[in-house]
Short mmCIF file of C-alpha atoms and ligand atoms in Angstrom, two decimals:
data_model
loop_
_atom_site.label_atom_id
_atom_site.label_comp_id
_atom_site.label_asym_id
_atom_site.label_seq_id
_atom_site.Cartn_x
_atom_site.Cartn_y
_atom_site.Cartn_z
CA UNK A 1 134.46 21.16 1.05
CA UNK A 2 133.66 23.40 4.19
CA UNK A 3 136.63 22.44 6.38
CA UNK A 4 135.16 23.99 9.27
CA UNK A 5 132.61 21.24 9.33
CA UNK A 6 135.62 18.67 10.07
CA UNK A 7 137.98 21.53 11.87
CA UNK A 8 137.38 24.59 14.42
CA UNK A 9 137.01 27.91 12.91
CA UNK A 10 139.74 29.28 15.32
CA UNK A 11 142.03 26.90 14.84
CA UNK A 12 144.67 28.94 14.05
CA UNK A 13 143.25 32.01 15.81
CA UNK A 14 145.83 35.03 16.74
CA UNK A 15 148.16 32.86 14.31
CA UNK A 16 150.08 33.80 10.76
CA UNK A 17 150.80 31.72 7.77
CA UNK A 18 152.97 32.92 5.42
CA UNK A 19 153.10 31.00 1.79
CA UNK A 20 155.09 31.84 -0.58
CA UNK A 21 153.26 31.51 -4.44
CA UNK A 22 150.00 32.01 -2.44
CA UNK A 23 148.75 34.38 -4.99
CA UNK A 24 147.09 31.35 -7.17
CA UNK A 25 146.32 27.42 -7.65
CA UNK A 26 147.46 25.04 -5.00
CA UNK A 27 148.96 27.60 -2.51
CA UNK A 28 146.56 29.95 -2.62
CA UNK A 29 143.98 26.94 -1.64
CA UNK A 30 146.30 26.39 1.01
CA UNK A 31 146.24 30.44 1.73
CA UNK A 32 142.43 29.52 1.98
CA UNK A 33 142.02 26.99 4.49
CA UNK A 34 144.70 28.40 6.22
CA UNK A 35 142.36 32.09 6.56
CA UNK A 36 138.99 29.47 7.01
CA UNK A 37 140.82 28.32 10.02
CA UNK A 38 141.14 31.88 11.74
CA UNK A 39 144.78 32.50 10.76
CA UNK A 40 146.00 35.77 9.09
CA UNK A 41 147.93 35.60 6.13
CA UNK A 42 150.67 36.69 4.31
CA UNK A 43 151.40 35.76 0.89
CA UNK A 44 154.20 36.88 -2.15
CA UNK A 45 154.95 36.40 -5.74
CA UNK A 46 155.91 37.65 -8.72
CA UNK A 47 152.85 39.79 -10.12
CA UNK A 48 150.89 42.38 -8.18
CA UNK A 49 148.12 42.14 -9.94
CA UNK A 50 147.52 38.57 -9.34
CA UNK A 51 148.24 39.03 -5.41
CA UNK A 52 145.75 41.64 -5.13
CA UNK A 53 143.11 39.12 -6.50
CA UNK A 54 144.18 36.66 -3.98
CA UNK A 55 144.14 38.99 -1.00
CA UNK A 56 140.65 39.90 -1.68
CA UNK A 57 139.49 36.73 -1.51
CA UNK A 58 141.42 35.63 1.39
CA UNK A 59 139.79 38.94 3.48
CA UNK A 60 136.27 37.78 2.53
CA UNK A 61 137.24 35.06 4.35
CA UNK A 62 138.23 37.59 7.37
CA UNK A 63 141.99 37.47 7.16
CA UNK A 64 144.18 40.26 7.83
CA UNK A 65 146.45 40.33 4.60
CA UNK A 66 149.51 41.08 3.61
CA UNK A 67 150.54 40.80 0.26
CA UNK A 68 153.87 41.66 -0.73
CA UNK A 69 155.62 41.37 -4.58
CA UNK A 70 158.81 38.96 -3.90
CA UNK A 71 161.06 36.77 -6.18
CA UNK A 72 161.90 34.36 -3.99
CA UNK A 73 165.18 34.09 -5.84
CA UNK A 74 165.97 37.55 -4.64
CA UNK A 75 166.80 36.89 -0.88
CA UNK A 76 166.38 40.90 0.04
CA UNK A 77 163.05 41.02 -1.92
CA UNK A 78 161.70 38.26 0.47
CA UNK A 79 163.07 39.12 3.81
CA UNK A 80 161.23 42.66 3.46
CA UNK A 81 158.10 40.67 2.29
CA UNK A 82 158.55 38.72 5.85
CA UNK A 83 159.41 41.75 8.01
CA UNK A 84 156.45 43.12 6.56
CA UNK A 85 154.51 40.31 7.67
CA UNK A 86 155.54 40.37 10.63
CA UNK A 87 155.24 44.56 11.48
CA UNK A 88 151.60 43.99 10.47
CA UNK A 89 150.65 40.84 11.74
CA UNK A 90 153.14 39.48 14.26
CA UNK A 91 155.62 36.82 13.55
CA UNK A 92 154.84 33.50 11.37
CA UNK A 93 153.45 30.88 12.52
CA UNK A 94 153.30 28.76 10.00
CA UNK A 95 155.26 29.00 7.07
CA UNK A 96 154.20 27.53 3.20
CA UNK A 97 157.40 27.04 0.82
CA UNK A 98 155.25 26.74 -2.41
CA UNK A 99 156.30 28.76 -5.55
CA UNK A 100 157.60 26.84 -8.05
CA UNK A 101 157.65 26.76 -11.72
CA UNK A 102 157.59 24.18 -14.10
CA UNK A 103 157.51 23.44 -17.75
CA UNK A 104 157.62 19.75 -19.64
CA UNK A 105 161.37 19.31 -21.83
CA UNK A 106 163.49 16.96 -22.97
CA UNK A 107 166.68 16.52 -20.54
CA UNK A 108 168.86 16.68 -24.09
CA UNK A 109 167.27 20.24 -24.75
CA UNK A 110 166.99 21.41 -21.82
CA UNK A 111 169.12 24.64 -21.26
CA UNK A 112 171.28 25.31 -18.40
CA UNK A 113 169.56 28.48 -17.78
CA UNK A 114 165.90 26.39 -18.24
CA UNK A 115 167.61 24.08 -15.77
CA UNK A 116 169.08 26.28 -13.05
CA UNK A 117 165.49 28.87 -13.27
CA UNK A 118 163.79 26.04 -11.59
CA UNK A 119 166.17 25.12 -9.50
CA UNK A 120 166.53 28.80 -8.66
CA UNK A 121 162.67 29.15 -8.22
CA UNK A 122 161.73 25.79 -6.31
CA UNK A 123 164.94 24.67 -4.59
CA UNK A 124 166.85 28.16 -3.17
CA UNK A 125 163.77 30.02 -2.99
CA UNK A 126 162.58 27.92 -0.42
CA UNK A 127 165.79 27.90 1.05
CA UNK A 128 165.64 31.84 0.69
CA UNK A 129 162.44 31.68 2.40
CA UNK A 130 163.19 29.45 5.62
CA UNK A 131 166.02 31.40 6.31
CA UNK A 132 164.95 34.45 5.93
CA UNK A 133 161.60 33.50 8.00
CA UNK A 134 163.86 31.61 10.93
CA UNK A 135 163.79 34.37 13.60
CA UNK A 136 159.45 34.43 13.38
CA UNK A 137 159.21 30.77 13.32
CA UNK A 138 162.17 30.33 16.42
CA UNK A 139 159.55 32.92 18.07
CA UNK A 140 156.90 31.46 17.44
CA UNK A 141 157.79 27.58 17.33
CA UNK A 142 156.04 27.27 13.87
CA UNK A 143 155.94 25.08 11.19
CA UNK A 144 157.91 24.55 7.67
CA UNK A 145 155.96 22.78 4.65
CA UNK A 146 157.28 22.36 1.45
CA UNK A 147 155.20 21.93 -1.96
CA UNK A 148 157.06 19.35 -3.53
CA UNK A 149 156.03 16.34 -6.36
CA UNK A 150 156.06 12.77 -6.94
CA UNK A 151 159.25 13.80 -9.33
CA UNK A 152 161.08 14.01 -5.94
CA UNK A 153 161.19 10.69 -5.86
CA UNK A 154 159.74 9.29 -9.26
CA UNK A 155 161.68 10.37 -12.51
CA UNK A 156 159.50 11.56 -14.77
CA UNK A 157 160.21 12.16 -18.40
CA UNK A 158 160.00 15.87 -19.11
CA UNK A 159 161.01 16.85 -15.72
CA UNK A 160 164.57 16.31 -15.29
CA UNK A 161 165.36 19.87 -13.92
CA UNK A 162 161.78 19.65 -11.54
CA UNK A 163 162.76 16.16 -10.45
CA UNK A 164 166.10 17.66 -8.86
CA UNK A 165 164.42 20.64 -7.69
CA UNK A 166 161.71 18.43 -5.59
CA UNK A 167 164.21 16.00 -4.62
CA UNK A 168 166.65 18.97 -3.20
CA UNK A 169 163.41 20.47 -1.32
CA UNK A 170 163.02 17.26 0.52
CA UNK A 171 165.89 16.47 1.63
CA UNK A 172 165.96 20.71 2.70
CA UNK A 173 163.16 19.73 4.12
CA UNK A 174 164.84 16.58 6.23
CA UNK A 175 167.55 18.81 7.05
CA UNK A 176 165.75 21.56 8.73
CA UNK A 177 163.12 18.97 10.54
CA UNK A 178 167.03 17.82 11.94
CA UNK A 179 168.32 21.07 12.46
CA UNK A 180 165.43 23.35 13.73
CA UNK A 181 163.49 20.55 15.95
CA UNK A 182 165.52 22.03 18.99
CA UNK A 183 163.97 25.29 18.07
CA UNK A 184 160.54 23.71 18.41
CA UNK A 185 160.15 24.17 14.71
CA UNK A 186 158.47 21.16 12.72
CA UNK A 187 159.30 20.90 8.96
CA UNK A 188 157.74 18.66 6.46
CA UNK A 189 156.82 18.42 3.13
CA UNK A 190 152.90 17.43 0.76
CA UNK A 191 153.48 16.08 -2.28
CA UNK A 192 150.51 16.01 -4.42
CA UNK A 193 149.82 14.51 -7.04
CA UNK A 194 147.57 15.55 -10.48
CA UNK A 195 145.35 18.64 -9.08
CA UNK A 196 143.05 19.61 -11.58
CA UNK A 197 142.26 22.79 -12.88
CA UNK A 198 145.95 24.03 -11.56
CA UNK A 199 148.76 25.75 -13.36
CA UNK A 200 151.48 22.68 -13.03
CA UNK A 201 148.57 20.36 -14.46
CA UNK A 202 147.56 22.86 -17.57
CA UNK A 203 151.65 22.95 -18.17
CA UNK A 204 152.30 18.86 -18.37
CA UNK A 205 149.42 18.68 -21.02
CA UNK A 206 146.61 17.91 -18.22
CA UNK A 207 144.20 20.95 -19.04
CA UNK A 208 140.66 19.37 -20.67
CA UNK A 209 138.30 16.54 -19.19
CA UNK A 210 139.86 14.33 -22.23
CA UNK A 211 143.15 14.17 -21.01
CA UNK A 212 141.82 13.90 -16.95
CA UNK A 213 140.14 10.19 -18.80
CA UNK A 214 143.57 9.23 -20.08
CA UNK A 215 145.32 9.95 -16.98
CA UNK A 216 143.16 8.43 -14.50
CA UNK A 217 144.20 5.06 -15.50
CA UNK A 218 147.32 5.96 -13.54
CA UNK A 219 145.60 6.63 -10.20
CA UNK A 220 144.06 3.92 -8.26
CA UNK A 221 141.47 6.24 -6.52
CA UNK A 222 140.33 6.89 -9.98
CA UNK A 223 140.03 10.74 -9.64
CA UNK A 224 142.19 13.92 -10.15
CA UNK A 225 143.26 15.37 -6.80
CA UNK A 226 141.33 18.77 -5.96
CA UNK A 227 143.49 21.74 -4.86
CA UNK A 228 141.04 21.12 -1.06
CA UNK A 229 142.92 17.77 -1.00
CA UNK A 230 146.26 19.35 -0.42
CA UNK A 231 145.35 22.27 1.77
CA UNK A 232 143.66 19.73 4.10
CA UNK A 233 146.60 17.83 4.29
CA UNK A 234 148.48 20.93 4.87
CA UNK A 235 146.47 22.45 7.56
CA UNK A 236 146.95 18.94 9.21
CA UNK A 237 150.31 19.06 9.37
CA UNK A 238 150.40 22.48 10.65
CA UNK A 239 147.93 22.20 13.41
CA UNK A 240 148.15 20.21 17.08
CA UNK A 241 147.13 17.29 15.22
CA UNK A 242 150.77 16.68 13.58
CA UNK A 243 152.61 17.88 16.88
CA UNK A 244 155.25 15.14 17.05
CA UNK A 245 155.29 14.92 12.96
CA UNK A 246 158.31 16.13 11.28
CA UNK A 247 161.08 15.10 8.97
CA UNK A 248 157.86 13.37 6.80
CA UNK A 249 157.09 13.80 2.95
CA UNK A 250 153.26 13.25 2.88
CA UNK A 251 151.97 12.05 -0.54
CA UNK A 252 148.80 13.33 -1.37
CA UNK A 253 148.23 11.91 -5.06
CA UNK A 254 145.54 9.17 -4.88
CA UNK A 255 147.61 6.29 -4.90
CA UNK A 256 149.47 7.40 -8.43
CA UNK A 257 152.55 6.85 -7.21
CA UNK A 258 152.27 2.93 -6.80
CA UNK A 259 152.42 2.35 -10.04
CA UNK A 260 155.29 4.16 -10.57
CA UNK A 261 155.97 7.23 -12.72
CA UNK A 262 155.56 5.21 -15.81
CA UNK A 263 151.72 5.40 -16.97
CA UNK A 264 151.94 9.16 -15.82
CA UNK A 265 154.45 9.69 -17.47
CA UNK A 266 153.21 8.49 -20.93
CA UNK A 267 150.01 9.97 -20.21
CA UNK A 268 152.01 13.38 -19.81
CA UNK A 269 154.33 12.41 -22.91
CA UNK A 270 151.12 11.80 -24.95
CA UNK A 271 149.21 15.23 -24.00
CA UNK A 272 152.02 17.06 -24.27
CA UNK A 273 152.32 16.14 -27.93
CA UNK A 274 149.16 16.82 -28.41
N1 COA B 1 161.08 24.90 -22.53
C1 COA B 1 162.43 24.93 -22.43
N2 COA B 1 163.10 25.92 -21.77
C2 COA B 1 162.38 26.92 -21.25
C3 COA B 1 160.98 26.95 -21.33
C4 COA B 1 160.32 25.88 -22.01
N3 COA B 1 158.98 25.84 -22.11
N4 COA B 1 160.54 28.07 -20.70
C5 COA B 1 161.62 28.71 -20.25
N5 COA B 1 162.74 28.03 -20.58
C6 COA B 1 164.13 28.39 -20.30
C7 COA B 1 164.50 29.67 -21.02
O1 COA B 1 164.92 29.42 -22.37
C8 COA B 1 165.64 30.19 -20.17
O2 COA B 1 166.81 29.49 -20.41
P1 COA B 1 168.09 30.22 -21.13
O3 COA B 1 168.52 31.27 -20.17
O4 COA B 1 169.07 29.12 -21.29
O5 COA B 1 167.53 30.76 -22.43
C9 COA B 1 165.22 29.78 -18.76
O6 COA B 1 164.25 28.72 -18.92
C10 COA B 1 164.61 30.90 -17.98
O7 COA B 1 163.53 31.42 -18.74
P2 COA B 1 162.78 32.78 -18.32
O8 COA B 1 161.59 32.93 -19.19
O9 COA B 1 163.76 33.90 -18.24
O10 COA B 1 162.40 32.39 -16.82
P3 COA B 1 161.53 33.17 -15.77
O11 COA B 1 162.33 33.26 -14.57
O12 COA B 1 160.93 34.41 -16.32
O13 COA B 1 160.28 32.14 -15.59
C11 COA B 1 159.72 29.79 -15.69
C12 COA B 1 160.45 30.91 -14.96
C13 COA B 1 160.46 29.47 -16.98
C14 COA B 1 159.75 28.56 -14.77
C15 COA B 1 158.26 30.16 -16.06
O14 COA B 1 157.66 29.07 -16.69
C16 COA B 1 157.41 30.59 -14.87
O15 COA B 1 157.44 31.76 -14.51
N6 COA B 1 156.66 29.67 -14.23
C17 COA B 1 155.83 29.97 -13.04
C18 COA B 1 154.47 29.34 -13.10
C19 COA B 1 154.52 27.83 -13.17
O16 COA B 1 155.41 27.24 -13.78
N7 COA B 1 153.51 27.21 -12.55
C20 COA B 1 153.47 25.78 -12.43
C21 COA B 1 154.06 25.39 -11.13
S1 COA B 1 154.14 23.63 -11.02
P1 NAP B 2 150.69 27.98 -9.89
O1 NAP B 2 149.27 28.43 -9.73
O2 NAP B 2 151.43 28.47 -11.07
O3 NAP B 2 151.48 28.33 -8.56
C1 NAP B 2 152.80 28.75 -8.53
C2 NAP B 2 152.86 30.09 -7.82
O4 NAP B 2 154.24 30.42 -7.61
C3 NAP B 2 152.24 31.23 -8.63
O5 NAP B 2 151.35 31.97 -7.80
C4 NAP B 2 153.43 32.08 -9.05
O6 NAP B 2 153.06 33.47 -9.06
C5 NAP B 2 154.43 31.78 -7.95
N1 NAP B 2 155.81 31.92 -8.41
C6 NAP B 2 156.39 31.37 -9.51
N2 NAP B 2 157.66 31.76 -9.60
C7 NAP B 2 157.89 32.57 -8.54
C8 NAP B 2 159.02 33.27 -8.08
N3 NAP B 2 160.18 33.24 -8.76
N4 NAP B 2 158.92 34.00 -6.94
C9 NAP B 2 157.74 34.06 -6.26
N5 NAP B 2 156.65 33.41 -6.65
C10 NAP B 2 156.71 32.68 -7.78
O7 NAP B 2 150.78 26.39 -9.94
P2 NAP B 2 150.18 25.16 -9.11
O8 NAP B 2 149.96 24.08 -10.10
O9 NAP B 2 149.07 25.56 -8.21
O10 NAP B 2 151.46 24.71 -8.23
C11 NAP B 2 151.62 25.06 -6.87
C12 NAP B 2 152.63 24.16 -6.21
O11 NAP B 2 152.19 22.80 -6.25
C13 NAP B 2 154.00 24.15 -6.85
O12 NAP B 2 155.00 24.05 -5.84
C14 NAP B 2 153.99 22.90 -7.70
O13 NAP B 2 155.27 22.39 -7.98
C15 NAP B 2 153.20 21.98 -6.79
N6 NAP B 2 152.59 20.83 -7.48
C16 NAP B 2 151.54 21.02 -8.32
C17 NAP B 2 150.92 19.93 -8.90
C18 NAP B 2 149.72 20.11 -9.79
O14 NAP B 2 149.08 19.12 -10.18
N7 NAP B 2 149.35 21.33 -10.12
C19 NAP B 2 151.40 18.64 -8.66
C20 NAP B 2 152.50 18.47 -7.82
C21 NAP B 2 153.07 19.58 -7.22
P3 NAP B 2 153.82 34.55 -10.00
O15 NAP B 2 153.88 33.93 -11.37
O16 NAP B 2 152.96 35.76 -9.88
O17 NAP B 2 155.16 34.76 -9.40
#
């Protein structure tokens, strides 16, 4: 989709957006659309390597980049990756809580440590990362969205440690939108739903055009969400548009909620077993 056909090209013009995870998937769509729009962009993660794929295709798109290596469960990591943000391209505008990690077990052998990495990863590292991005967005009366799931408010089987994790970012999420709204800051979370073609899908079993036929049956639209579908509805919330919108978990997932988790879950049970 060219979103400039449906948005202005300067949208976000003399602004920054700052996503954590951008370097791949779902945030680095985001990244996208975010760049399409006339914004500059900063973006962290783990791997190098992968970042410095993402930046080049985020300056053919004529952003100014910065891509910094973070852990967003190291707190020091992330607040250089923001000051150097900001030194290079002003203060954030818009910030994008979206690294995560994720991997299907069973709740009875799942290991504390399996447990408390994605808590670590999802839940305090985008605690790590509003915090440690407050000052820019106070300046610059920005925005906070959070990646989360339908586990935040669906249990899945498989996902007992995710489910917490996405159910901790939104209420983080209701908190700050309570908090920061004096600031002028507006928080809210996406949740999306299957994304094909995406890291978090290829993990639950959701990799080949077989298993997309098995789980459509649990989304009423009748199609796996594209990785446009959530940066749209991110951009949304971050532009004029959304301007009295915060404290609001936006589900982006077809209708596969409605249901409930149930059919997606088997679906997920079933592929994961192979
Ligand atoms: N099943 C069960 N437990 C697992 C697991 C799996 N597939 N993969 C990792 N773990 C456990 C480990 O055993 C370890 O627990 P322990 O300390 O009790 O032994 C714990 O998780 C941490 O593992 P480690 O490999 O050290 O974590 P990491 O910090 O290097 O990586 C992960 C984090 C595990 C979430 C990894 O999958 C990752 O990096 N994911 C990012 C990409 C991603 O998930 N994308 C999809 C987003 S939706
Ligand atoms: P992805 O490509 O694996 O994206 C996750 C990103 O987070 C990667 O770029 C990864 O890069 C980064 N990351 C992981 N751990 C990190 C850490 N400790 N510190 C910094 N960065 C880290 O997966 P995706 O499927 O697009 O998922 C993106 C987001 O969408 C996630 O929040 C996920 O929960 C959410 N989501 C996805 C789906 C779906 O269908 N895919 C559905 C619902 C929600 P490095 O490995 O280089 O660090």
């Amino acid at each position: 989709m060219d979103i400039t056909s449906y948005l202005p090209s300067d949208l976000f013009a003399g602004q920054v957006a700052f996503i954590t995870g951008g370097g791949s998937g779902i945030n680095l769509g985001i990244a996208k659309a975010f760049a399409e729009l006339g914004a500059d962009v900063g973006i962290c993660g783990r791997s190098a390597e992968r970042l410095e794929g993402a930046a080049a295709e985020l300056e053919g798109l004529g952003a100014t980049v910065v891509a910094e290596a973070a852990d967003v469960r190291d707190y020091e990591a992330l607040q250089a990756a923001l000051e150097s943000t900001r030194s290079k391209l002003g203060p954030v505008n818009h910030l994008v809580c979206g690294a995560a990690g994720n991997f299907p077990c069973p709740a009875e052998e799942l290991s504390p440590g399996g447990f408390k990495a994605v808590v670590d990863i999802d839940l305090l590292g985008s605690f790590n990362a509003c915090r440690a991005a407050f000052d820019q967005l106070k300046d610059t009366r920005g925005t906070v969205l959070f990646i989360s799931a339908g586990m935040s408010f669906m249990p899945y089987a498989l996902q007992a440690h995710v489910g917490a994790a996405k159910a901790g970012i939104d209420q983080l999420m209701r908190n700050l939108a309570l908090e920061w709204g004096r600031f002028g800051i507006r928080s809210n979370s996406v949740a999306p739903g299957p994304i094909k073609d995406t890291e978090g899908m290829q993990r639950l079993g959701g990799g080949g055009e077989d298993v997309h036929r098995k789980f459509l049956s649990a989304i009423p639209l009748g199609r796996m969400g594209e990785v446009d579908d959530i940066a749209n509805a991110a951009v949304f919330l971050a532009s004029p548009l959304a301007s009295y919108i915060t404290g609001t978990l936006l589900i982006v997932d077809g209708g596969q909620n409605l249901p409930g988790s149930a059919p997606m879950a088997q679906a997920i049970a079933a592929a994961v077993k192979g």
